[in-house]
PDB file of C-alpha atoms in Angstrom:
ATOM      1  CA  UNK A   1      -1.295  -4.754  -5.734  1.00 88.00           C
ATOM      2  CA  UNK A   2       0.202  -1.256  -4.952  1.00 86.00           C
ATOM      3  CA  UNK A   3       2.230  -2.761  -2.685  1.00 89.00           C
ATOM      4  CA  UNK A   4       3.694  -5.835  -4.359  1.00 93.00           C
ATOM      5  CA  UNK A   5       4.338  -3.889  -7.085  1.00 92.00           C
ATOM      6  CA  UNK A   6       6.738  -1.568  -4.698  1.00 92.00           C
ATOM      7  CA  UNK A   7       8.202  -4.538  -3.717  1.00 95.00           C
ATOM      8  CA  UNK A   8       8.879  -6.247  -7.254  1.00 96.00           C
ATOM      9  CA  UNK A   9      10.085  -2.478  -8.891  1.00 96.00           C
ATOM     10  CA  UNK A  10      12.612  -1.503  -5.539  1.00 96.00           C
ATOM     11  CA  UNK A  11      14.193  -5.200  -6.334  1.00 97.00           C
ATOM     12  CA  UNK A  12      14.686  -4.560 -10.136  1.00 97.00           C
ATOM     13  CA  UNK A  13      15.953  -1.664  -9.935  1.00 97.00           C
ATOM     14  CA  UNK A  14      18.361  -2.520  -7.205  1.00 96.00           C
ATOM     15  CA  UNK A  15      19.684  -5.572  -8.739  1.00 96.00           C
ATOM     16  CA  UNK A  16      19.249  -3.730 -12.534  1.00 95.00           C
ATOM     17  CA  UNK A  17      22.333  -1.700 -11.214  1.00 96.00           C
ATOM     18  CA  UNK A  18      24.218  -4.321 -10.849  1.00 95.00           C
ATOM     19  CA  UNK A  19      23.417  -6.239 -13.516  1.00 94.00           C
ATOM     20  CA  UNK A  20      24.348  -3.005 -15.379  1.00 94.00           C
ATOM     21  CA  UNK A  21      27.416  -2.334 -13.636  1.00 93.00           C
ATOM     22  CA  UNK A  22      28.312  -5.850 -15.643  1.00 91.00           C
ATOM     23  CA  UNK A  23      28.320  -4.092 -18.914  1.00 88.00           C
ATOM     24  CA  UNK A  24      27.542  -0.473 -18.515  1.00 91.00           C
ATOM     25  CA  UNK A  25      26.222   1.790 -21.292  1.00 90.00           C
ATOM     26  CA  UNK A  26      27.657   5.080 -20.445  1.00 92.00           C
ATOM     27  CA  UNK A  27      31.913   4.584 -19.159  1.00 88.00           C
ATOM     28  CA  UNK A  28      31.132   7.968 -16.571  1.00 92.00           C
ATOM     29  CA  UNK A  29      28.548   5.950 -14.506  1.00 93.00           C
ATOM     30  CA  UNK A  30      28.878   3.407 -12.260  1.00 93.00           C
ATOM     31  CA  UNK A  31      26.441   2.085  -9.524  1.00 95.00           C
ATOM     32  CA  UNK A  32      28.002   1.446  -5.921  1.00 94.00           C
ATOM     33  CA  UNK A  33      27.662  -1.338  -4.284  1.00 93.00           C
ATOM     34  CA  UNK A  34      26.185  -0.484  -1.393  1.00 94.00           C
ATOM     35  CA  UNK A  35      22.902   0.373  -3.442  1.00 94.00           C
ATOM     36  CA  UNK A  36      22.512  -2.235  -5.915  1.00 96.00           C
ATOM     37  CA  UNK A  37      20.930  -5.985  -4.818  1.00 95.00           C
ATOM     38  CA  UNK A  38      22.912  -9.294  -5.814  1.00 91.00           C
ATOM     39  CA  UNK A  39      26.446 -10.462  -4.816  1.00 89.00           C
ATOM     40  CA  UNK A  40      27.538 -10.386  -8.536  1.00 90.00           C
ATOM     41  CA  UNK A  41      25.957  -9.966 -12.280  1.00 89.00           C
ATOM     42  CA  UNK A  42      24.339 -14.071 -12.244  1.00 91.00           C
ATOM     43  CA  UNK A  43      23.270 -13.414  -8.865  1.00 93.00           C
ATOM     44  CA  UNK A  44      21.476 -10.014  -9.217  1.00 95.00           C
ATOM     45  CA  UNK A  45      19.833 -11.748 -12.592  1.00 94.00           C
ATOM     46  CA  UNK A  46      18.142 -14.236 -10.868  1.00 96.00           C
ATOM     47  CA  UNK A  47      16.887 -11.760  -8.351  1.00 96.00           C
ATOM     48  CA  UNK A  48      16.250  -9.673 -11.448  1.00 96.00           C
ATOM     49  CA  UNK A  49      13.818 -12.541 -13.092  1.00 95.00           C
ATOM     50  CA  UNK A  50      11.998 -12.991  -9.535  1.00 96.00           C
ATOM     51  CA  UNK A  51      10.840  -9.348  -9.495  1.00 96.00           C
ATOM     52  CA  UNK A  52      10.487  -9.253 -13.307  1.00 95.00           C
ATOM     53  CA  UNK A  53       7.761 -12.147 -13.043  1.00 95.00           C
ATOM     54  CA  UNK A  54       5.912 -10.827  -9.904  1.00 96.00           C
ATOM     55  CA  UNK A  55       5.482  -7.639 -11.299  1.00 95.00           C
ATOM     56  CA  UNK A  56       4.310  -9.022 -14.801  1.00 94.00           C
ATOM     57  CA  UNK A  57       1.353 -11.513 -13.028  1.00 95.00           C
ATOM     58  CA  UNK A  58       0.620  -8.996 -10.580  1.00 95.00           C
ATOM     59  CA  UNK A  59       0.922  -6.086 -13.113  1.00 93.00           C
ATOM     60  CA  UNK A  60      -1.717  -7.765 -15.286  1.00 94.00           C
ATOM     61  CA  UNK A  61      -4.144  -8.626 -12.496  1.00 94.00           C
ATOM     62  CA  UNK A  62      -3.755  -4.996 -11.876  1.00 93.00           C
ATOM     63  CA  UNK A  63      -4.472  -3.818 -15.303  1.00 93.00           C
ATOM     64  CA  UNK A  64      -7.471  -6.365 -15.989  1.00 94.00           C
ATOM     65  CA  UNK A  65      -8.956  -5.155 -12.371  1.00 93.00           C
ATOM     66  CA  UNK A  66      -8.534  -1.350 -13.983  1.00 91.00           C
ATOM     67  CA  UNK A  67      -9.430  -2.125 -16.990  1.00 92.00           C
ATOM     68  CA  UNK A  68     -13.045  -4.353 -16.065  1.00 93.00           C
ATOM     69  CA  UNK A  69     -14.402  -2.670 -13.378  1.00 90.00           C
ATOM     70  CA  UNK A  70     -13.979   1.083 -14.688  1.00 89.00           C
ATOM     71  CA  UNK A  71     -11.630   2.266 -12.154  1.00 87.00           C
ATOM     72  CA  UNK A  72      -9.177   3.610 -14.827  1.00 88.00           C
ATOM     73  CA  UNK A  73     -11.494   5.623 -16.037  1.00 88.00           C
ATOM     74  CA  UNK A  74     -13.220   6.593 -12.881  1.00 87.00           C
ATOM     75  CA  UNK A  75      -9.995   8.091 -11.643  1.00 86.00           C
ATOM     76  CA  UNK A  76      -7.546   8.367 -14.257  1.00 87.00           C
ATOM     77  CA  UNK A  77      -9.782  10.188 -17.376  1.00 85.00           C
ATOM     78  CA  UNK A  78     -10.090  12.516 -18.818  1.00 84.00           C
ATOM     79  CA  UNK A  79      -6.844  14.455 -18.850  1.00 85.00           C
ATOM     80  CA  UNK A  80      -7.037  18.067 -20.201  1.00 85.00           C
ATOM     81  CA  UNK A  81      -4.137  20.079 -20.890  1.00 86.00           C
ATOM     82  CA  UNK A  82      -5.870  23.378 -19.715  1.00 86.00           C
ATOM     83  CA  UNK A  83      -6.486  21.471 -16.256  1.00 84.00           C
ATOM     84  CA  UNK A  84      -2.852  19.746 -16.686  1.00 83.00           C
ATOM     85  CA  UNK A  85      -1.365  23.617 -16.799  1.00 87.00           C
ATOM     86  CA  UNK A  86      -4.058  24.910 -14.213  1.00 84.00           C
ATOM     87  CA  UNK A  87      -2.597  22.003 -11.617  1.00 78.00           C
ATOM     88  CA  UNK A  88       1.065  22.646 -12.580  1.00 80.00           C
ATOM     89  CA  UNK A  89       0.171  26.661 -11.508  1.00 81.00           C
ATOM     90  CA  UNK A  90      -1.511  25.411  -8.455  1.00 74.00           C
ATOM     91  CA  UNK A  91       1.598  22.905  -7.531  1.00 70.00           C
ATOM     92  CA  UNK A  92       4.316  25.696  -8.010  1.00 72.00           C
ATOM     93  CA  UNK A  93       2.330  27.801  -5.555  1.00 66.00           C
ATOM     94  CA  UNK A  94       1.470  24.796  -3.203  1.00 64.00           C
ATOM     95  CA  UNK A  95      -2.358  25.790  -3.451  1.00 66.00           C
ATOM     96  CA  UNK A  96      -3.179  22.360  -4.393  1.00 63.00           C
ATOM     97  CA  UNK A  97      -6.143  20.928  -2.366  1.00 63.00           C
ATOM     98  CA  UNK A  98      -6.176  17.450  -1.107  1.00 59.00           C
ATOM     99  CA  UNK A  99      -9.138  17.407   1.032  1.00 58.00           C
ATOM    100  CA  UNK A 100     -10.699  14.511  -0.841  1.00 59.00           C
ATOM    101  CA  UNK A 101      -8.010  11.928  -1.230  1.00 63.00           C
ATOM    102  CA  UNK A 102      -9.534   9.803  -3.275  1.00 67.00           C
ATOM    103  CA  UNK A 103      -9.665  12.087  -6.103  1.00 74.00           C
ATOM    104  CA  UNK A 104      -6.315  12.779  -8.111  1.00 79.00           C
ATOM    105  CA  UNK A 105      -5.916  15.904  -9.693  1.00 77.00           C
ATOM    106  CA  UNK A 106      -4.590  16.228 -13.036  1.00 83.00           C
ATOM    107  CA  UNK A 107      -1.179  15.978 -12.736  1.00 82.00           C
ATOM    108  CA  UNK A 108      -1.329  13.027 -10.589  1.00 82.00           C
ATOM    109  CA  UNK A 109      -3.657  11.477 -13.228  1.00 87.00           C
ATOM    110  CA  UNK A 110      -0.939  12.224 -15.944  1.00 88.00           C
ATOM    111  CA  UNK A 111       1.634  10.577 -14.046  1.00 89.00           C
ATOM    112  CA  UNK A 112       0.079   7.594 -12.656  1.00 90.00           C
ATOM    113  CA  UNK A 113      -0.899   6.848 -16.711  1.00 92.00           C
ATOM    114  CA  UNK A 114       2.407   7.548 -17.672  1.00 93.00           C
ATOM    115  CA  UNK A 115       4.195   5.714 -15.331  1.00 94.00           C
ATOM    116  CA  UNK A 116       1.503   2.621 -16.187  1.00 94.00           C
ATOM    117  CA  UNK A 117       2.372   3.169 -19.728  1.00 95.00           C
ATOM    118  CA  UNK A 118       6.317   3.473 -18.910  1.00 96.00           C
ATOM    119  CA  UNK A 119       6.466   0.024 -16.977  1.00 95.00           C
ATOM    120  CA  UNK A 120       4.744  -1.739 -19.844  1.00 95.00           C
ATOM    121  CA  UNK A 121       7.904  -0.788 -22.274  1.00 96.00           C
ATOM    122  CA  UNK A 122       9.988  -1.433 -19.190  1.00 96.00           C
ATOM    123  CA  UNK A 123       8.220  -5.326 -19.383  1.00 95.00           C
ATOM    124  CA  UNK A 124       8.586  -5.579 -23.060  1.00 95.00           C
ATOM    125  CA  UNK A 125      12.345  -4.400 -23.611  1.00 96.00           C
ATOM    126  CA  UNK A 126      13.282  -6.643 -20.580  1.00 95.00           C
ATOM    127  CA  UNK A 127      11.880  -9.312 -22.805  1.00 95.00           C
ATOM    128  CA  UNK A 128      13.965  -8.054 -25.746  1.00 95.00           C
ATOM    129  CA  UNK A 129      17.135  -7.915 -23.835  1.00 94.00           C
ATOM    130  CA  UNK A 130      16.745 -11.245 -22.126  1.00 93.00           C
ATOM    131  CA  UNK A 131      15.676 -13.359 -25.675  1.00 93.00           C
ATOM    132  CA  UNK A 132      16.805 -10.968 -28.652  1.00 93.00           C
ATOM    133  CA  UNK A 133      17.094 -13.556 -31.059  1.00 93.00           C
ATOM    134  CA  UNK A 134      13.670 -15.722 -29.950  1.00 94.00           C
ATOM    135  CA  UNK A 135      12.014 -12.025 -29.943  1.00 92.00           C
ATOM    136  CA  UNK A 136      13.403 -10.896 -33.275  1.00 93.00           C
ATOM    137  CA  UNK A 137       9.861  -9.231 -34.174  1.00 92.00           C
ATOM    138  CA  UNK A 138      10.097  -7.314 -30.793  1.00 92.00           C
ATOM    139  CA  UNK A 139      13.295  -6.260 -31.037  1.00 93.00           C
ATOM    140  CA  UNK A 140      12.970  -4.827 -34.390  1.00 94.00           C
ATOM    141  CA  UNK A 141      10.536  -2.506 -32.730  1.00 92.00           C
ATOM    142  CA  UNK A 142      13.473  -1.025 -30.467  1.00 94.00           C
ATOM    143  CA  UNK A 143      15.624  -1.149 -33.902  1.00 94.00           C
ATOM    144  CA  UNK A 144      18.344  -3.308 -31.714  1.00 93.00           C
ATOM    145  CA  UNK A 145      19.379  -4.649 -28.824  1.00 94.00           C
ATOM    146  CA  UNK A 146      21.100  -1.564 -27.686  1.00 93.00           C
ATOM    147  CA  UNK A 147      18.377   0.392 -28.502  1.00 95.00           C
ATOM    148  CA  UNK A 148      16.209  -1.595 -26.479  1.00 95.00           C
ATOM    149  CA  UNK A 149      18.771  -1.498 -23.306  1.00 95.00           C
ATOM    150  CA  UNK A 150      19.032   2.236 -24.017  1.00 96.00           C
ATOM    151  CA  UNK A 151      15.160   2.437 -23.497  1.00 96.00           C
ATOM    152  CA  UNK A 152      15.328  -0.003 -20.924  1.00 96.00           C
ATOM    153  CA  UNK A 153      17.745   2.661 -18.902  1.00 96.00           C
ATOM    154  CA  UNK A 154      15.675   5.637 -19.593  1.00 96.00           C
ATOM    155  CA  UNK A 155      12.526   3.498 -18.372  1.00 96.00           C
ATOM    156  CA  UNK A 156      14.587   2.835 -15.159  1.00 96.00           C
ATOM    157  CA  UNK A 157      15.382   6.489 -14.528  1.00 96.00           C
ATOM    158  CA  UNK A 158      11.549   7.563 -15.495  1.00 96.00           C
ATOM    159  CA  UNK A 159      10.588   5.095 -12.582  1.00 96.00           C
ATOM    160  CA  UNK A 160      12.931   6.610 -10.091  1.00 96.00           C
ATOM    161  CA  UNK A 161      12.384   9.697 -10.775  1.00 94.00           C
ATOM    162  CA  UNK A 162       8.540   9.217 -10.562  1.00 93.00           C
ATOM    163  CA  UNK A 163       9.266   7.449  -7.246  1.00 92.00           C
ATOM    164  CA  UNK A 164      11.349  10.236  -5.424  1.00 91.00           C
ATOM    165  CA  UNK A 165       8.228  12.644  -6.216  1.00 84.00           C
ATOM    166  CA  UNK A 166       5.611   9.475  -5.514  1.00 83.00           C
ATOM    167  CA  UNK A 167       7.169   9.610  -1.639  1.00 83.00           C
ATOM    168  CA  UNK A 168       8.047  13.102  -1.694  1.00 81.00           C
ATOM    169  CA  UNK A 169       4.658  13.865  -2.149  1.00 75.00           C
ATOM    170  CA  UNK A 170       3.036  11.223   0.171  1.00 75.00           C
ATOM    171  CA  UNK A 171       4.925  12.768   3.047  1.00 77.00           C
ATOM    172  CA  UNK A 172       4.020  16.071   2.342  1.00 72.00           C
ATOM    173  CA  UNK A 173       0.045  14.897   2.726  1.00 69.00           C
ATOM    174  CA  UNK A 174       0.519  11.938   5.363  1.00 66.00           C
ATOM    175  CA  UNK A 175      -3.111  11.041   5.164  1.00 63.00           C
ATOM    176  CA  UNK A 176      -2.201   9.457   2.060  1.00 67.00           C
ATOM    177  CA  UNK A 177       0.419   6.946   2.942  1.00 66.00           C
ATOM    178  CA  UNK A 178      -2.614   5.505   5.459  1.00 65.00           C
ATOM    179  CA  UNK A 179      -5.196   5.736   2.685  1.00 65.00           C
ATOM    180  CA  UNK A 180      -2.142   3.592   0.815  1.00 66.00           C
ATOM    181  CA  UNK A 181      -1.925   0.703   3.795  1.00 68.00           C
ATOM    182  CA  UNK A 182      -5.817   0.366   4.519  1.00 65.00           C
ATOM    183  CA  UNK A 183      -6.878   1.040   1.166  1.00 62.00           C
ATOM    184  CA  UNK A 184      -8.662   4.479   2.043  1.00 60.00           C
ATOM    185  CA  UNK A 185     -11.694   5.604   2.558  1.00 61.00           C
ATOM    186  CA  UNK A 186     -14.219   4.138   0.688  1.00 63.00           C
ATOM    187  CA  UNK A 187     -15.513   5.249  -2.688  1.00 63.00           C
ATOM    188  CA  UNK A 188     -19.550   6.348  -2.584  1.00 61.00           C
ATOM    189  CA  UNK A 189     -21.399   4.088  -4.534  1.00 63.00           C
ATOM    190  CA  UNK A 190     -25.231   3.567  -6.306  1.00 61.00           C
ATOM    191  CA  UNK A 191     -27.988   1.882  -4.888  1.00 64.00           C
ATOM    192  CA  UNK A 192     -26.581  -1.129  -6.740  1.00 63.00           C
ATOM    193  CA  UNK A 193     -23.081  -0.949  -5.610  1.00 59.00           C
ATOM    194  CA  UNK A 194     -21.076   0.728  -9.183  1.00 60.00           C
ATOM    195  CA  UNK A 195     -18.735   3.300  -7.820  1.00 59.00           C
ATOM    196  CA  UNK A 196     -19.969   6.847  -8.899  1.00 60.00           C
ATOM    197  CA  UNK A 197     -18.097   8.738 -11.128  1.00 56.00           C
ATOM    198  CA  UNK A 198     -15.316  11.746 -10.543  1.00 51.00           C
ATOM    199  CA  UNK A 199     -16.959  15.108  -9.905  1.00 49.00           C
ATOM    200  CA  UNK A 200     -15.855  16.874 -13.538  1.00 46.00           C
ATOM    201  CA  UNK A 201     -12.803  18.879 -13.158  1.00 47.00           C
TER     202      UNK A 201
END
């Protein structure tokens, strides 16, 4: 799932820019071409809805898998600000440990909800911009269409920015990018098979 969603994010945001480079929201920026996926604005949209409807299916497989078998809370929860600050410390010094990959430290647990929570408004003002009118109810939420393409923007440069440091950080612990292809090692479990919880923080 980690992976196809990779996939189905790196080709709407590639062909995003150029479907924004069609109509752009701020006259100082434009996308070049070399970086942006589709031959022109109809043809990056299709490639747009491709991606858009992989990463919804496989997006909600993903949450329902989190969501029923506990592993959201198992490694995302809880999330203290004391231990949030504590980690931030630690990262600015580079004493953070990562001995045992398959715990995430605070931070990591902040970002990895946020960025959950972040492509779920990404989903929903795509939806806005693509049927406005059919989605009136939604798009009052976003007070607008341009407020919801506005969001939809900042959305897009949440994700990048949370995938520079996502691959930034993977190379500076390379154990993790394997952990990320075999699915790492394995989590230690009860006599009946339930994944134990997170040590407390």
């Amino acid at each position: 799932m980690h992976w196809v969603n990779a996939v189905a994010i790196v080709i709407l945001i590639g062909s995003g820019w150029k479907i924004y480079n069609d109509e752009v929201l701020f006259g100082w920026l434009h996308f070049p071409e070399w970086m942006v996926i589709g031959v022109w604005a109809q043809h990056a949209l299709q490639w747009h809805f491709f991606a858009m409807w992989l990463l919804m299916f496989n997006g909600l497989f993903y949450l329902g898998y989190g969501l029923f078998t506990g592993r959201f809370r198992r490694k995302f929860l809880p999330i203290w600000p004391s231990a949030i600050i504590a980690d931030l410390r630690d990262a600015i010094h580079f004493r953070l440990e990562h001995d045992d990959i398959r715990h995430y430290n605070t931070v990591q647990k902040l970002l990895y909800t946020g960025i959950i929570v972040v492509i779920v408004i990404q989903v929903i003002s795509g939806w806005v911009i693509w049927k406005p009118i059919q989605l009136s109810e939604l798009t009052e939420l976003f007070f607008g269409f341009q407020n919801a393409r506005l969001v939809h923007f900042i959305g897009m440069a949440a994700i990048v920015g949370f995938l520079v440091v996502h691959v930034a950080l993977a190379l500076l612990v390379p154990k993790t990018i394997g952990a990320m292809v075999t699915g790492g090692p394995p989590e230690p479990t009860d006599e009946s098979g339930t994944p134990l919880a997170a040590p407390a923080e």
